[in-house]
């Protein structure tokens, strides 16, 4: 009985970690998408501001022709575990 509870507890802890990383990944992608869209018309400073408003850190932004490519990081923490989740997005100002 105790062993079954220990296994169940370990599975729950593992599941919580996985779910937290998945949610952080979605948050990072949403922040990257919003930052790229805002940055394509307002520049990298606006992209950084929008990323921050979405609880992410803009780590790079680079123009590639008419496209702005941004990379953001979201920090995910569950108990003693800490992960950085990255996402990249691209937006264009071309018609």
CSV table of N, CA, C and O in Angstrom, one decimal:
chain,number,residue,atom,x,y,z
A,1,UNK,N,0.8,-1.2,0.0
A,1,UNK,CA,0.0,0.0,0.0
A,1,UNK,C,0.9,1.3,0.0
A,1,UNK,O,0.6,2.2,-0.8
A,2,UNK,N,1.9,1.3,0.9
A,2,UNK,CA,2.8,2.4,0.9
A,2,UNK,C,3.5,2.6,-0.4
A,2,UNK,O,3.7,3.7,-0.9
A,3,UNK,N,4.0,1.5,-1.0
A,3,UNK,CA,4.7,1.6,-2.2
A,3,UNK,C,3.8,2.1,-3.3
A,3,UNK,O,4.3,2.9,-4.2
A,4,UNK,N,2.6,1.7,-3.3
A,4,UNK,CA,1.6,2.2,-4.4
A,4,UNK,C,1.4,3.7,-4.2
A,4,UNK,O,1.3,4.4,-5.2
A,5,UNK,N,1.3,4.2,-3.0
A,5,UNK,CA,1.2,5.6,-2.7
A,5,UNK,C,2.4,6.4,-3.1
A,5,UNK,O,2.3,7.5,-3.7
A,6,UNK,N,3.6,5.8,-2.9
A,6,UNK,CA,4.8,6.4,-3.3
A,6,UNK,C,4.9,6.5,-4.8
A,6,UNK,O,5.3,7.6,-5.4
A,7,UNK,N,4.5,5.5,-5.5
A,7,UNK,CA,4.6,5.5,-7.0
A,7,UNK,C,3.6,6.5,-7.5
A,7,UNK,O,3.9,7.3,-8.4
A,8,UNK,N,2.4,6.5,-6.9
A,8,UNK,CA,1.3,7.5,-7.3
A,8,UNK,C,1.8,8.9,-7.1
A,8,UNK,O,1.6,9.8,-8.0
A,9,UNK,N,2.4,9.2,-6.0
A,9,UNK,CA,2.9,10.5,-5.7
A,9,UNK,C,4.0,10.9,-6.7
A,9,UNK,O,4.0,12.0,-7.1
A,10,UNK,N,4.9,10.0,-7.0
A,10,UNK,CA,6.0,10.3,-8.0
A,10,UNK,C,5.4,10.6,-9.3
A,10,UNK,O,5.9,11.5,-10.0
A,11,UNK,N,4.4,9.8,-9.7
A,11,UNK,CA,3.7,10.1,-11.0
A,11,UNK,C,3.1,11.4,-11.1
A,11,UNK,O,3.1,12.2,-12.1
A,12,UNK,N,2.4,11.8,-10.0
A,12,UNK,CA,1.8,13.1,-9.9
A,12,UNK,C,2.8,14.2,-10.0
A,12,UNK,O,2.6,15.2,-10.7
A,13,UNK,N,3.9,14.1,-9.3
A,13,UNK,CA,4.9,15.1,-9.3
A,13,UNK,C,5.5,15.2,-10.7
A,13,UNK,O,5.7,16.3,-11.3
A,14,UNK,N,5.7,14.1,-11.4
A,14,UNK,CA,6.2,14.1,-12.8
A,14,UNK,C,5.2,14.8,-13.7
A,14,UNK,O,5.6,15.5,-14.6
A,15,UNK,N,4.0,14.4,-13.5
A,15,UNK,CA,2.9,15.0,-14.4
A,15,UNK,C,2.8,16.5,-14.2
A,15,UNK,O,2.7,17.3,-15.2
A,16,UNK,N,2.9,17.0,-13.0
A,16,UNK,CA,2.9,18.4,-12.7
A,16,UNK,C,4.0,19.1,-13.4
A,16,UNK,O,3.9,20.2,-14.0
A,17,UNK,N,5.2,18.5,-13.4
A,17,UNK,CA,6.4,19.1,-14.0
A,17,UNK,C,6.2,19.2,-15.6
A,17,UNK,O,6.5,20.2,-16.2
A,18,UNK,N,5.7,18.1,-16.1
A,18,UNK,CA,5.4,18.1,-17.6
A,18,UNK,C,4.4,19.2,-18.0
A,18,UNK,O,4.6,19.9,-18.9
A,19,UNK,N,3.3,19.2,-17.2
A,19,UNK,CA,2.2,20.2,-17.5
A,19,UNK,C,2.8,21.6,-17.4
A,19,UNK,O,2.5,22.5,-18.2
A,20,UNK,N,3.6,21.9,-16.4
A,20,UNK,CA,4.2,23.2,-16.2
A,20,UNK,C,5.0,23.6,-17.4
A,20,UNK,O,5.0,24.7,-17.9
A,21,UNK,N,5.8,22.7,-17.9
A,21,UNK,CA,6.7,23.0,-19.0
A,21,UNK,C,5.9,23.2,-20.3
A,21,UNK,O,6.1,24.1,-21.1
A,22,UNK,N,4.8,22.4,-20.5
A,22,UNK,CA,3.9,22.6,-21.6
A,22,UNK,C,3.3,23.9,-21.6
A,22,UNK,O,3.2,24.6,-22.6
A,23,UNK,N,2.8,24.3,-20.4
A,23,UNK,CA,2.1,25.6,-20.3
A,23,UNK,C,3.1,26.8,-20.5
A,23,UNK,O,2.8,27.7,-21.2
A,24,UNK,N,4.3,26.6,-20.0
A,24,UNK,CA,5.4,27.6,-20.2
A,24,UNK,C,5.8,27.7,-21.7
A,24,UNK,O,6.0,28.8,-22.2
A,25,UNK,N,5.8,26.6,-22.4
A,25,UNK,CA,6.1,26.6,-23.8
A,25,UNK,C,5.0,27.3,-24.6
A,25,UNK,O,5.3,28.1,-25.5
A,26,UNK,N,3.7,27.1,-24.3
A,26,UNK,CA,2.6,27.8,-24.9
A,26,UNK,C,2.7,29.3,-24.6
A,26,UNK,O,2.5,30.2,-25.5
A,27,UNK,N,3.1,29.7,-23.4
A,27,UNK,CA,3.2,31.1,-23.0
A,27,UNK,C,4.3,31.7,-23.7
A,27,UNK,O,4.2,32.8,-24.2
A,28,UNK,N,5.5,31.0,-23.9
A,28,UNK,CA,6.6,31.5,-24.6
A,28,UNK,C,6.2,31.7,-26.1
A,28,UNK,O,6.6,32.8,-26.7
A,29,UNK,N,5.5,30.8,-26.7
A,29,UNK,CA,5.2,31.0,-28.1
A,29,UNK,C,4.2,32.1,-28.3
A,29,UNK,O,4.3,32.9,-29.2
A,30,UNK,N,3.2,32.3,-27.4
A,30,UNK,CA,2.3,33.4,-27.5
A,30,UNK,C,3.1,34.7,-27.3
A,30,UNK,O,2.8,35.7,-28.1
A,31,UNK,N,4.0,34.8,-26.4
A,31,UNK,CA,4.8,36.0,-26.2
A,31,UNK,C,5.6,36.3,-27.4
A,31,UNK,O,5.8,37.5,-27.8
A,32,UNK,N,6.2,35.3,-28.0
A,32,UNK,CA,7.1,35.5,-29.2
A,32,UNK,C,6.2,36.0,-30.3
A,32,UNK,O,6.6,36.9,-31.1
A,33,UNK,N,5.1,35.4,-30.5
A,33,UNK,CA,4.2,35.8,-31.6
A,33,UNK,C,3.8,37.2,-31.4
A,33,UNK,O,3.8,38.0,-32.4
A,34,UNK,N,3.3,37.6,-30.2
A,34,UNK,CA,2.9,39.0,-30.0
A,34,UNK,C,4.1,40.0,-30.1
A,34,UNK,O,3.9,41.0,-30.7
A,35,UNK,N,5.2,39.6,-29.6
A,35,UNK,CA,6.4,40.5,-29.8
A,35,UNK,C,6.8,40.7,-31.2
A,35,UNK,O,7.1,41.8,-31.6
A,36,UNK,N,6.8,39.6,-32.0
A,36,UNK,CA,7.1,39.7,-33.4
A,36,UNK,C,6.1,40.6,-34.1
A,36,UNK,O,6.5,41.5,-34.9
A,37,UNK,N,4.9,40.4,-33.9
A,37,UNK,CA,3.9,41.3,-34.6
A,37,UNK,C,4.0,42.7,-34.2
A,37,UNK,O,3.9,43.6,-35.0
A,38,UNK,N,4.2,43.0,-32.9
A,38,UNK,CA,4.3,44.4,-32.4
A,38,UNK,C,5.6,45.0,-32.9
A,38,UNK,O,5.7,46.1,-33.3
A,39,UNK,N,6.7,44.2,-32.9
A,39,UNK,CA,8.0,44.7,-33.3
A,39,UNK,C,8.1,45.0,-34.7
A,39,UNK,O,8.9,45.8,-35.1
A,40,UNK,N,7.4,44.3,-35.6
A,40,UNK,CA,7.5,44.5,-37.0
A,40,UNK,C,7.0,45.9,-37.4
A,40,UNK,O,7.5,46.5,-38.3
A,41,UNK,N,6.1,46.5,-36.6
A,41,UNK,CA,5.7,47.9,-36.9
A,41,UNK,C,6.3,48.9,-35.9
A,41,UNK,O,6.5,50.0,-36.3
A,42,UNK,N,6.7,48.4,-34.7
A,42,UNK,CA,7.2,49.4,-33.7
A,42,UNK,C,8.7,49.2,-33.4
A,42,UNK,O,9.3,50.0,-32.7
A,43,UNK,N,9.4,48.2,-33.9
A,43,UNK,CA,10.8,48.0,-33.7
A,43,UNK,C,11.1,47.1,-32.5
A,43,UNK,O,10.2,46.7,-31.8
A,44,UNK,N,12.4,46.8,-32.3
A,44,UNK,CA,12.8,45.9,-31.3
A,44,UNK,C,12.4,46.3,-29.9
A,44,UNK,O,12.2,45.5,-29.0
A,45,UNK,N,12.4,47.7,-29.6
A,45,UNK,CA,12.1,48.1,-28.3
A,45,UNK,C,10.6,47.8,-27.9
A,45,UNK,O,10.3,47.4,-26.8
A,46,UNK,N,9.7,47.9,-28.9
A,46,UNK,CA,8.3,47.6,-28.7
A,46,UNK,C,8.2,46.1,-28.5
A,46,UNK,O,7.4,45.6,-27.7
A,47,UNK,N,9.0,45.3,-29.3
A,47,UNK,CA,8.9,43.9,-29.2
A,47,UNK,C,9.3,43.4,-27.8
A,47,UNK,O,8.7,42.6,-27.2
A,48,UNK,N,10.4,44.1,-27.2
A,48,UNK,CA,10.8,43.7,-25.9
A,48,UNK,C,9.8,44.1,-24.8
A,48,UNK,O,9.5,43.3,-23.9
A,49,UNK,N,9.1,45.2,-25.0
A,49,UNK,CA,8.0,45.6,-24.1
A,49,UNK,C,6.9,44.7,-24.1
A,49,UNK,O,6.3,44.3,-23.1
A,50,UNK,N,6.5,44.2,-25.3
A,50,UNK,CA,5.4,43.3,-25.4
A,50,UNK,C,5.7,41.9,-24.9
A,50,UNK,O,4.9,41.3,-24.2
A,51,UNK,N,7.0,41.5,-25.1
A,51,UNK,CA,7.4,40.2,-24.5
A,51,UNK,C,7.3,40.3,-23.0
A,51,UNK,O,6.8,39.4,-22.3
A,52,UNK,N,7.8,41.4,-22.4
A,52,UNK,CA,7.8,41.6,-20.9
A,52,UNK,C,6.4,41.6,-20.4
A,52,UNK,O,6.1,41.0,-19.3
A,53,UNK,N,5.4,42.2,-21.1
A,53,UNK,CA,4.0,42.2,-20.7
A,53,UNK,C,3.4,40.8,-20.7
A,53,UNK,O,2.4,40.6,-20.1
A,54,UNK,N,4.0,40.0,-21.5
A,54,UNK,CA,3.6,38.6,-21.6
A,54,UNK,C,4.5,37.7,-20.7
A,54,UNK,O,4.5,36.4,-20.9
A,55,UNK,N,5.1,38.2,-19.7
A,55,UNK,CA,6.0,37.5,-18.8
A,55,UNK,C,7.1,36.7,-19.4
A,55,UNK,O,7.4,35.6,-19.1
A,56,UNK,N,7.7,37.3,-20.4
A,56,UNK,CA,8.8,36.7,-21.1
A,56,UNK,C,9.9,37.7,-21.3
A,56,UNK,O,9.7,38.9,-21.1
A,57,UNK,N,11.1,37.2,-21.6
A,57,UNK,CA,12.2,38.0,-21.8
A,57,UNK,C,12.6,37.9,-23.3
A,57,UNK,O,12.9,36.8,-23.8
A,58,UNK,N,12.7,39.1,-24.0
A,58,UNK,CA,13.2,39.1,-25.4
A,58,UNK,C,14.7,38.9,-25.4
A,58,UNK,O,15.4,39.7,-24.8
A,59,UNK,N,15.2,37.8,-25.9
A,59,UNK,CA,16.7,37.6,-25.9
A,59,UNK,C,17.3,37.9,-27.2
A,59,UNK,O,18.5,38.1,-27.3
A,60,UNK,N,16.5,38.0,-28.3
A,60,UNK,CA,17.1,38.4,-29.6
A,60,UNK,C,16.0,38.9,-30.5
A,60,UNK,O,14.8,38.4,-30.4
A,61,UNK,N,16.4,39.8,-31.3
A,61,UNK,CA,15.5,40.3,-32.4
A,61,UNK,C,16.4,40.7,-33.6
A,61,UNK,O,17.4,41.3,-33.4
A,62,UNK,N,16.0,40.2,-34.8
A,62,UNK,CA,16.8,40.4,-35.9
A,62,UNK,C,16.0,40.6,-37.2
A,62,UNK,O,15.0,39.8,-37.4
A,63,UNK,N,16.3,41.6,-37.9
A,63,UNK,CA,15.6,41.8,-39.2
A,63,UNK,C,16.2,40.8,-40.3
A,63,UNK,O,17.4,40.7,-40.4
A,64,UNK,N,15.3,40.2,-41.0
A,64,UNK,CA,15.7,39.4,-42.1
A,64,UNK,C,14.9,39.8,-43.3
A,64,UNK,O,13.8,39.3,-43.5
A,65,UNK,N,15.4,40.8,-44.0
A,65,UNK,CA,14.6,41.5,-45.1
A,65,UNK,C,13.4,42.2,-44.4
A,65,UNK,O,13.6,43.1,-43.6
A,66,UNK,N,12.2,41.9,-44.9
A,66,UNK,CA,11.0,42.5,-44.3
A,66,UNK,C,10.5,41.8,-43.1
A,66,UNK,O,9.5,42.2,-42.5
A,67,UNK,N,11.2,40.7,-42.7
A,67,UNK,CA,10.7,39.9,-41.5
A,67,UNK,C,11.5,40.3,-40.3
A,67,UNK,O,12.7,40.5,-40.3
A,68,UNK,N,10.8,40.3,-39.1
A,68,UNK,CA,11.4,40.5,-37.8
A,68,UNK,C,11.4,39.1,-37.2
A,68,UNK,O,10.3,38.5,-37.0
A,69,UNK,N,12.5,38.6,-36.8
A,69,UNK,CA,12.6,37.3,-36.1
A,69,UNK,C,12.9,37.6,-34.6
A,69,UNK,O,13.9,38.2,-34.4
A,70,UNK,N,12.1,37.1,-33.7
A,70,UNK,CA,12.4,37.3,-32.3
A,70,UNK,C,12.5,36.0,-31.6
A,70,UNK,O,11.9,35.0,-32.0
A,71,UNK,N,13.2,36.0,-30.5
A,71,UNK,CA,13.3,34.8,-29.6
A,71,UNK,C,13.1,35.3,-28.2
A,71,UNK,O,13.6,36.3,-27.8
A,72,UNK,N,12.2,34.6,-27.5
A,72,UNK,CA,11.9,34.9,-26.1
A,72,UNK,C,12.2,33.7,-25.2
A,72,UNK,O,12.2,32.6,-25.7
A,73,UNK,N,12.3,34.0,-23.9
A,73,UNK,CA,12.5,33.0,-22.9
A,73,UNK,C,11.5,33.2,-21.8
A,73,UNK,O,11.2,34.3,-21.4
A,74,UNK,N,10.9,32.1,-21.4
A,74,UNK,CA,9.9,32.1,-20.2
A,74,UNK,C,10.5,31.1,-19.2
A,74,UNK,O,11.0,30.0,-19.5
A,75,UNK,N,10.6,31.6,-18.0
A,75,UNK,CA,11.1,30.7,-16.9
A,75,UNK,C,9.9,29.9,-16.3
A,75,UNK,O,8.9,30.5,-16.0
A,76,UNK,N,10.2,28.6,-16.1
A,76,UNK,CA,9.2,27.7,-15.5
A,76,UNK,C,9.8,27.1,-14.2
A,76,UNK,O,10.8,26.5,-14.3
A,77,UNK,N,9.1,27.2,-13.1
A,77,UNK,CA,9.6,26.7,-11.9
A,77,UNK,C,8.5,25.8,-11.2
A,77,UNK,O,7.4,26.3,-11.1
A,78,UNK,N,8.9,24.6,-10.8
A,78,UNK,CA,8.0,23.7,-10.1
A,78,UNK,C,8.8,23.2,-8.9
A,78,UNK,O,9.7,22.4,-9.1
A,79,UNK,N,8.5,23.7,-7.7
A,79,UNK,CA,9.3,23.2,-6.6
A,79,UNK,C,10.7,23.6,-6.8
A,79,UNK,O,11.0,24.7,-7.1
A,80,UNK,N,11.6,22.6,-6.6
A,80,UNK,CA,13.0,22.9,-6.7
A,80,UNK,C,13.5,22.9,-8.2
A,80,UNK,O,14.7,23.2,-8.5
A,81,UNK,N,12.7,22.5,-9.1
A,81,UNK,CA,13.1,22.4,-10.5
A,81,UNK,C,12.8,23.7,-11.3
A,81,UNK,O,11.8,24.4,-11.1
A,82,UNK,N,13.8,24.1,-12.1
A,82,UNK,CA,13.7,25.3,-12.9
A,82,UNK,C,14.1,25.1,-14.3
A,82,UNK,O,15.1,24.4,-14.6
A,83,UNK,N,13.3,25.6,-15.2
A,83,UNK,CA,13.6,25.4,-16.7
A,83,UNK,C,13.4,26.7,-17.4
A,83,UNK,O,12.5,27.4,-17.1
A,84,UNK,N,14.2,26.9,-18.4
A,84,UNK,CA,14.0,28.0,-19.3
A,84,UNK,C,13.4,27.5,-20.6
A,84,UNK,O,14.0,26.5,-21.1
A,85,UNK,N,12.3,28.1,-21.0
A,85,UNK,CA,11.6,27.6,-22.2
A,85,UNK,C,11.8,28.7,-23.3
A,85,UNK,O,11.4,29.9,-23.0
A,86,UNK,N,12.3,28.3,-24.5
A,86,UNK,CA,12.5,29.3,-25.5
A,86,UNK,C,11.5,29.1,-26.6
A,86,UNK,O,11.0,28.0,-26.9
A,87,UNK,N,11.2,30.2,-27.3
A,87,UNK,CA,10.3,30.2,-28.5
A,87,UNK,C,10.7,31.2,-29.5
A,87,UNK,O,11.2,32.3,-29.1
A,88,UNK,N,10.6,30.9,-30.7
A,88,UNK,CA,10.9,31.8,-31.8
A,88,UNK,C,9.7,32.1,-32.7
A,88,UNK,O,8.9,31.2,-32.9
A,89,UNK,N,9.6,33.4,-33.1
A,89,UNK,CA,8.5,33.8,-34.0
A,89,UNK,C,9.0,34.7,-35.0
A,89,UNK,O,10.0,35.4,-34.8
A,90,UNK,N,8.3,34.8,-36.1
A,90,UNK,CA,8.6,35.6,-37.3
A,90,UNK,C,7.4,36.4,-37.7
A,90,UNK,O,6.3,35.8,-37.8
A,91,UNK,N,7.5,37.7,-38.0
A,91,UNK,CA,6.4,38.5,-38.5
A,91,UNK,C,7.0,39.3,-39.7
A,91,UNK,O,8.2,39.6,-39.7
A,92,UNK,N,6.2,39.6,-40.6
A,92,UNK,CA,6.6,40.4,-41.8
A,92,UNK,C,5.9,41.7,-41.9
A,92,UNK,O,4.7,41.8,-41.6
A,93,UNK,N,6.6,42.7,-42.5
A,93,UNK,CA,5.9,43.9,-42.8
A,93,UNK,C,5.6,44.1,-44.3
A,93,UNK,O,5.1,45.1,-44.7
A,94,UNK,N,5.9,43.0,-45.0
A,94,UNK,CA,5.7,43.0,-46.4
A,94,UNK,C,4.2,42.7,-46.7
A,94,UNK,O,3.6,42.0,-45.9
A,95,UNK,N,3.6,43.3,-47.8
A,95,UNK,CA,2.2,43.0,-48.1
A,95,UNK,C,2.0,41.5,-48.5
A,95,UNK,O,2.8,40.8,-48.8
